[in-house]
PDB file of N, CA and C in Angstrom:
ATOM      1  N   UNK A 219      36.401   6.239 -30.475  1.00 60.00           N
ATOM      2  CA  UNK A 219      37.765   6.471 -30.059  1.00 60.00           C
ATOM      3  C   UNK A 219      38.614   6.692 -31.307  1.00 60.00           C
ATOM      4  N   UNK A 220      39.801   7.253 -31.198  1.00 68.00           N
ATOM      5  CA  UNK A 220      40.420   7.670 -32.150  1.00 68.00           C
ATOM      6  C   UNK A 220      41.606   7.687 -32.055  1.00 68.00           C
ATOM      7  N   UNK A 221      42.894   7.287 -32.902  1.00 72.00           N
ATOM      8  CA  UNK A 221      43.980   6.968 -32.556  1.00 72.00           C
ATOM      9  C   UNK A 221      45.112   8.229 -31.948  1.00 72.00           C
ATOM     10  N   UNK A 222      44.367   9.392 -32.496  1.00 73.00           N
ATOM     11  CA  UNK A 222      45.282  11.060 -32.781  1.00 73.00           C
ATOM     12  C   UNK A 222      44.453  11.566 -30.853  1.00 73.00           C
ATOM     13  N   UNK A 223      43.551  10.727 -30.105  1.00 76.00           N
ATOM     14  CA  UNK A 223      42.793  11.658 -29.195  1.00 76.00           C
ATOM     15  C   UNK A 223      43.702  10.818 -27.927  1.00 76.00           C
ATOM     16  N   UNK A 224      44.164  12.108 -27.110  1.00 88.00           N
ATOM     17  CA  UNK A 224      45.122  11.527 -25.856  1.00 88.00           C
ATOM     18  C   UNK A 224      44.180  10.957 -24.728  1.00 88.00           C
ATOM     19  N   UNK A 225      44.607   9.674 -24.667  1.00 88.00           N
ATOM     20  CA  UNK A 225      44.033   9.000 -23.762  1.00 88.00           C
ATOM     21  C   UNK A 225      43.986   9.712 -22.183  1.00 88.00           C
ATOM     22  N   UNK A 226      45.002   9.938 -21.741  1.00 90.00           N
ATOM     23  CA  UNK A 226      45.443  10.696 -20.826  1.00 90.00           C
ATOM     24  C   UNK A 226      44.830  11.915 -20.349  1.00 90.00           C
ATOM     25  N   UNK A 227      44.302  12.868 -21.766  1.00 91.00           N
ATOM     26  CA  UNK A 227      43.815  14.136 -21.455  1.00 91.00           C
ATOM     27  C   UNK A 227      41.927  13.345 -21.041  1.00 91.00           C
ATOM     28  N   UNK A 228      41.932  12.824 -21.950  1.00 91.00           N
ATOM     29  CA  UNK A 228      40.484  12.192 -21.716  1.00 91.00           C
ATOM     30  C   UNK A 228      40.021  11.789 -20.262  1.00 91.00           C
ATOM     31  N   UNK A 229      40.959  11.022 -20.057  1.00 93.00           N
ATOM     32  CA  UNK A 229      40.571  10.473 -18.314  1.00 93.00           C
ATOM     33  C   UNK A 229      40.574  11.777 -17.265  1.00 93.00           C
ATOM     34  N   UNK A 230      41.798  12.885 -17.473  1.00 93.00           N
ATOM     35  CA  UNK A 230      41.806  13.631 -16.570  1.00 93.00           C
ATOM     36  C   UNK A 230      40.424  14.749 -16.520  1.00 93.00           C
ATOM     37  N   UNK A 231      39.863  14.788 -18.273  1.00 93.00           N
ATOM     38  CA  UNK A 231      39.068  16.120 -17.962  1.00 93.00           C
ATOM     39  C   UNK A 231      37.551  15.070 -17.442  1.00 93.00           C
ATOM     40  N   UNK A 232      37.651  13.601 -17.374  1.00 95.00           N
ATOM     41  CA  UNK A 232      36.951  12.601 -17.005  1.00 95.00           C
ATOM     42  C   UNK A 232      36.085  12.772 -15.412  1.00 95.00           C
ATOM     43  N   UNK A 233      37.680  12.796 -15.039  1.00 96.00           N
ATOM     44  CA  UNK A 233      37.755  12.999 -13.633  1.00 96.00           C
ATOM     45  C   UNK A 233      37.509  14.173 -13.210  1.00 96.00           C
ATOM     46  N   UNK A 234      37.926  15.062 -13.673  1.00 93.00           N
ATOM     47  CA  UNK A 234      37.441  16.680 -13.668  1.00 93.00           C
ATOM     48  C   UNK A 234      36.057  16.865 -13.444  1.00 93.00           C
ATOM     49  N   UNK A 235      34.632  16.456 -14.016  1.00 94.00           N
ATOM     50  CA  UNK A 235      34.272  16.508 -14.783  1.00 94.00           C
ATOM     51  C   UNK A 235      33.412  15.560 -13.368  1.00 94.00           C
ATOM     52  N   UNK A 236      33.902  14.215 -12.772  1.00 96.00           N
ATOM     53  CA  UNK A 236      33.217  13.277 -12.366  1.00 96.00           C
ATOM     54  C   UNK A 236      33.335  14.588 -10.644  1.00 96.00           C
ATOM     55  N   UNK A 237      34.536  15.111 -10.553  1.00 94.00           N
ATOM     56  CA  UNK A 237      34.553  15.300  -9.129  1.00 94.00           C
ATOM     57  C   UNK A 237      33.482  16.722  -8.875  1.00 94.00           C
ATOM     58  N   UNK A 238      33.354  17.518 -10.294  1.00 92.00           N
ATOM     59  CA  UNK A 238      32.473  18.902 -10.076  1.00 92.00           C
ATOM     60  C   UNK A 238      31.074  18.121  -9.738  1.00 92.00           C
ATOM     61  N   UNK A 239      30.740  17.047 -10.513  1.00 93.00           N
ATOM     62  CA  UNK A 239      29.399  16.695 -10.113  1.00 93.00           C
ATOM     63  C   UNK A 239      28.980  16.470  -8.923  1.00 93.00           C
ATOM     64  N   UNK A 240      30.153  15.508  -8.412  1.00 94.00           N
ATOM     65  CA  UNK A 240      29.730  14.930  -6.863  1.00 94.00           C
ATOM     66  C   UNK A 240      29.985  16.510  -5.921  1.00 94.00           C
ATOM     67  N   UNK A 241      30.747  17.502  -5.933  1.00 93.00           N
ATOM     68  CA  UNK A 241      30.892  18.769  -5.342  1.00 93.00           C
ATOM     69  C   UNK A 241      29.279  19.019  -5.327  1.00 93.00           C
ATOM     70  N   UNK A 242      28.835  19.334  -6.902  1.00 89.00           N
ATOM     71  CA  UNK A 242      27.683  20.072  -6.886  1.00 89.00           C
ATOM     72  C   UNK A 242      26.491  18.944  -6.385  1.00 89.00           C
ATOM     73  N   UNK A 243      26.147  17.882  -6.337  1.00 92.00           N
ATOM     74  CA  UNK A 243      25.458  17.175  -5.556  1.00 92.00           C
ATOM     75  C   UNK A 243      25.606  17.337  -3.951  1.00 92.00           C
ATOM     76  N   UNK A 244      27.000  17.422  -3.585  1.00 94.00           N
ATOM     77  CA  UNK A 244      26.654  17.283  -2.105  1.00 94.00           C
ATOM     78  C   UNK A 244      26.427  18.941  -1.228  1.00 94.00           C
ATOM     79  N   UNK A 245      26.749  20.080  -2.066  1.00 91.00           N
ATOM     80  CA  UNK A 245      27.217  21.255  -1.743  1.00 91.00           C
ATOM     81  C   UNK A 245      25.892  22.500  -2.506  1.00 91.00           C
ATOM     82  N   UNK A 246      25.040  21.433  -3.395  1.00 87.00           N
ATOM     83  CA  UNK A 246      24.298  22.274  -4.750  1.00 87.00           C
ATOM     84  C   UNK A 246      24.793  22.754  -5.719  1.00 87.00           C
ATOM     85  N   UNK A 247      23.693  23.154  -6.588  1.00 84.00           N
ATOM     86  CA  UNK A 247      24.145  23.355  -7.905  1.00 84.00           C
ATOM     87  C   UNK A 247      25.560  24.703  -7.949  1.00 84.00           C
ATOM     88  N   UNK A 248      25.196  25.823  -6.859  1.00 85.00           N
ATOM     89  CA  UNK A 248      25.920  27.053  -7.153  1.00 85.00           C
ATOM     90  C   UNK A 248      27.380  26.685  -6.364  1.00 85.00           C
ATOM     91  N   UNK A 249      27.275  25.793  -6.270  1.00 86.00           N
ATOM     92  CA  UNK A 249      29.357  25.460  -5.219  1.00 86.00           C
ATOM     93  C   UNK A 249      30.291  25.483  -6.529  1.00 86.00           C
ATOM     94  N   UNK A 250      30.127  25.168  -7.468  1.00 86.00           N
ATOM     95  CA  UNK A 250      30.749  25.507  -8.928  1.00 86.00           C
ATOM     96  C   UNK A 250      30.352  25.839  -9.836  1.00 86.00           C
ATOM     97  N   UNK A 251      30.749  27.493 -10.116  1.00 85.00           N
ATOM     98  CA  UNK A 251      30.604  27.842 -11.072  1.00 85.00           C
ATOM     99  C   UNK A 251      31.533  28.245 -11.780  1.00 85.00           C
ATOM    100  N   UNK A 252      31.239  28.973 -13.474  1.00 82.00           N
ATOM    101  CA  UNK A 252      32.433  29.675 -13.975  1.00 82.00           C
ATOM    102  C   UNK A 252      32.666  30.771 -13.412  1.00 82.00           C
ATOM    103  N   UNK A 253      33.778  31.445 -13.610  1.00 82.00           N
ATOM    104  CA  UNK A 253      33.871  32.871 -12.731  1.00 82.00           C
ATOM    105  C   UNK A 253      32.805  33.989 -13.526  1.00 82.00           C
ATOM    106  N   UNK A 254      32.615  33.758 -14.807  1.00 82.00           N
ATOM    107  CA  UNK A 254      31.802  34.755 -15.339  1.00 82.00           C
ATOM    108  C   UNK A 254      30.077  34.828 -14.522  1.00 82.00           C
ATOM    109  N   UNK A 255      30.027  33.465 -14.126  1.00 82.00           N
ATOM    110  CA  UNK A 255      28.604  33.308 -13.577  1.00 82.00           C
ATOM    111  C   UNK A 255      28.635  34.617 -12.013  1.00 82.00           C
ATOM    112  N   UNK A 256      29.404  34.705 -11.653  1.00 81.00           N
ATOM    113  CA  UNK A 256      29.068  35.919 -10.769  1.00 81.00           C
ATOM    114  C   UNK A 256      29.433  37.231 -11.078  1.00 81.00           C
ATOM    115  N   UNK A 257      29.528  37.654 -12.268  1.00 85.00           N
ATOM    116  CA  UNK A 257      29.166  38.952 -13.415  1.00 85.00           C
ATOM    117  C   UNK A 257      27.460  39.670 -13.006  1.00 85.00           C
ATOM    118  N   UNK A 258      27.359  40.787 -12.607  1.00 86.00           N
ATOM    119  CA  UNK A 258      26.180  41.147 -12.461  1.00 86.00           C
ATOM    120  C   UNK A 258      24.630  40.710 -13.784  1.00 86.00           C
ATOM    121  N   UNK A 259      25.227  40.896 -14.714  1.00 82.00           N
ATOM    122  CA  UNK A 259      24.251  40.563 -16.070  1.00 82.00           C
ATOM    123  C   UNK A 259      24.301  38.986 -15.998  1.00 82.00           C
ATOM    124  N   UNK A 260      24.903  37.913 -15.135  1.00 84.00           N
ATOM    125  CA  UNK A 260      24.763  36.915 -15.359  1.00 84.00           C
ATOM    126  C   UNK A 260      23.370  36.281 -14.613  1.00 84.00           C
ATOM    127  N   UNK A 261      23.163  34.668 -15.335  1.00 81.00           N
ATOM    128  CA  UNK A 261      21.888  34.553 -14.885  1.00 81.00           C
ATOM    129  C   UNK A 261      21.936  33.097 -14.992  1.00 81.00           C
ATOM    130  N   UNK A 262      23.062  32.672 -14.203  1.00 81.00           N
ATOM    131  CA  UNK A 262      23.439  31.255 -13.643  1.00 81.00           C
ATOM    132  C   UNK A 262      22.766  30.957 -12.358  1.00 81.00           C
ATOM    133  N   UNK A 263      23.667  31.785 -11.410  1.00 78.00           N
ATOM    134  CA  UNK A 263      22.868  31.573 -10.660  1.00 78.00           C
ATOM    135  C   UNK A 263      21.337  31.497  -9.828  1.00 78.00           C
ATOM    136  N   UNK A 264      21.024  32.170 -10.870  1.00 80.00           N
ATOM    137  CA  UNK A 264      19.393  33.156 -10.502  1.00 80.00           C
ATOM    138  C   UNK A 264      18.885  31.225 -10.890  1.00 80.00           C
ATOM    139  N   UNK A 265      18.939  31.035 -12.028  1.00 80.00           N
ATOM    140  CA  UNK A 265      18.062  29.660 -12.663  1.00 80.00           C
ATOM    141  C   UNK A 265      18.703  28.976 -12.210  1.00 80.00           C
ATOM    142  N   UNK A 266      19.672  28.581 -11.470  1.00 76.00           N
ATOM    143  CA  UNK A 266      19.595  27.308 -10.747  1.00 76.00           C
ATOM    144  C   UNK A 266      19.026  26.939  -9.357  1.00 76.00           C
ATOM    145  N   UNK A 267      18.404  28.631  -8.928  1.00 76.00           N
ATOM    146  CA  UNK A 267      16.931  28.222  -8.195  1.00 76.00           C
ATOM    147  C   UNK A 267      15.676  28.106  -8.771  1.00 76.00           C
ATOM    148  N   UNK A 268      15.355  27.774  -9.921  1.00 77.00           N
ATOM    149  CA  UNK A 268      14.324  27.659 -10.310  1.00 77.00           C
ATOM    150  C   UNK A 268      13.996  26.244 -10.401  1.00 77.00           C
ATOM    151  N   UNK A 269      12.930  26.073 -11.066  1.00 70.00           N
ATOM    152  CA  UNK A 269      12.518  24.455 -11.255  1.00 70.00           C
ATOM    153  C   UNK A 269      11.960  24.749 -13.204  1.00 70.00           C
ATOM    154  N   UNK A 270      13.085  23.787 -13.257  1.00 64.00           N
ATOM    155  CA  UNK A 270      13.686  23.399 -14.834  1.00 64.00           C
ATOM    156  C   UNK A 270      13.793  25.317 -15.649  1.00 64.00           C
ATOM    157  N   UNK A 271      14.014  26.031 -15.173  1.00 58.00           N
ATOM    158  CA  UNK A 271      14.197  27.100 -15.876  1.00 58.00           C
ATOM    159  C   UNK A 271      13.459  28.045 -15.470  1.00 58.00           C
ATOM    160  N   UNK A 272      12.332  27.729 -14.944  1.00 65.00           N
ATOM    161  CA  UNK A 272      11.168  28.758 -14.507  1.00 65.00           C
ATOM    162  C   UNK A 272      10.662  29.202 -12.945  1.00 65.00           C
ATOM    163  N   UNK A 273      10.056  29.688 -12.732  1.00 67.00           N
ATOM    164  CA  UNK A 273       9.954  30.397 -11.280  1.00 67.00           C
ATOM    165  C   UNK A 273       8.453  29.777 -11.605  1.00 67.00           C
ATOM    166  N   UNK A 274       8.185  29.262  -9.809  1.00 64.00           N
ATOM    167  CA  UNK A 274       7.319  28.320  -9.091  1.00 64.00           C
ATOM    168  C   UNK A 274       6.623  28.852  -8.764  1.00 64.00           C
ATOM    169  N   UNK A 275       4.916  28.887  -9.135  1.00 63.00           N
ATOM    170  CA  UNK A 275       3.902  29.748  -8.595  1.00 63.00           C
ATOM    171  C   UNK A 275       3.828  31.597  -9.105  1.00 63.00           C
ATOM    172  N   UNK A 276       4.808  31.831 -10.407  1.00 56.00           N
ATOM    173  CA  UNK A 276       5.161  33.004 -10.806  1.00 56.00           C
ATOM    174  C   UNK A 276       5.570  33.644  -9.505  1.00 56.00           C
ATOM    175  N   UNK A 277       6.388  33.702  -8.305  1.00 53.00           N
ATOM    176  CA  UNK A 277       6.769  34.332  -7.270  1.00 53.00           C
ATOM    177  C   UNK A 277       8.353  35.250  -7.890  1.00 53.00           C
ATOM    178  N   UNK A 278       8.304  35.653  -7.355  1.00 56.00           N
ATOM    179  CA  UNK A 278      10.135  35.897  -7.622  1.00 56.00           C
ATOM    180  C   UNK A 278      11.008  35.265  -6.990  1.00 56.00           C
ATOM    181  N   UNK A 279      12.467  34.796  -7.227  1.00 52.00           N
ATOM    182  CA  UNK A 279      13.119  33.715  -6.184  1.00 52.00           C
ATOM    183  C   UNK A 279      14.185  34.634  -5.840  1.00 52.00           C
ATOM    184  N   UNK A 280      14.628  34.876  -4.526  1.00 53.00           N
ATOM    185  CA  UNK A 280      16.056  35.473  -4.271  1.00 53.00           C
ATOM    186  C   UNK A 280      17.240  34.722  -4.204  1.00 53.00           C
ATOM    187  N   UNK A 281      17.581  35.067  -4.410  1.00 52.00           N
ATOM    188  CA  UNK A 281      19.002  34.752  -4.520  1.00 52.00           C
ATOM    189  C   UNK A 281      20.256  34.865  -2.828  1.00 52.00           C
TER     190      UNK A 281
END
């Protein structure tokens, strides 16, 4: 902790931060994303059907 760091901003991006998780737990990983993640060249959403990064049985996964 540090005397110059706002307590205030801390708790809120805290909470920020605590409520995306429980969203993406009860809703899955893709209920929040950044807006760039639905950019055609993006590849957020594609790997958060995978398992740890990779595609299961080499299949392809749709989306």
């Amino acid at each position: 902790m540090s005397l110059f760091e706002d307590i205030d901003q801390r708790e809120k991006a805290y909470a920020l931060a605590k409520t995306i998780d429980d969203n993406q737990m009860r809703y899955g990983k893709n209920s929040v994303l950044r807006a760039s993640s639905h950019l055609p060249y993006s590849t957020a959403r594609y790997r958060n059907v995978l398992i740890d990064g990779h595609e299961s049985r080499g299949g392809k996964c749709g989306i």
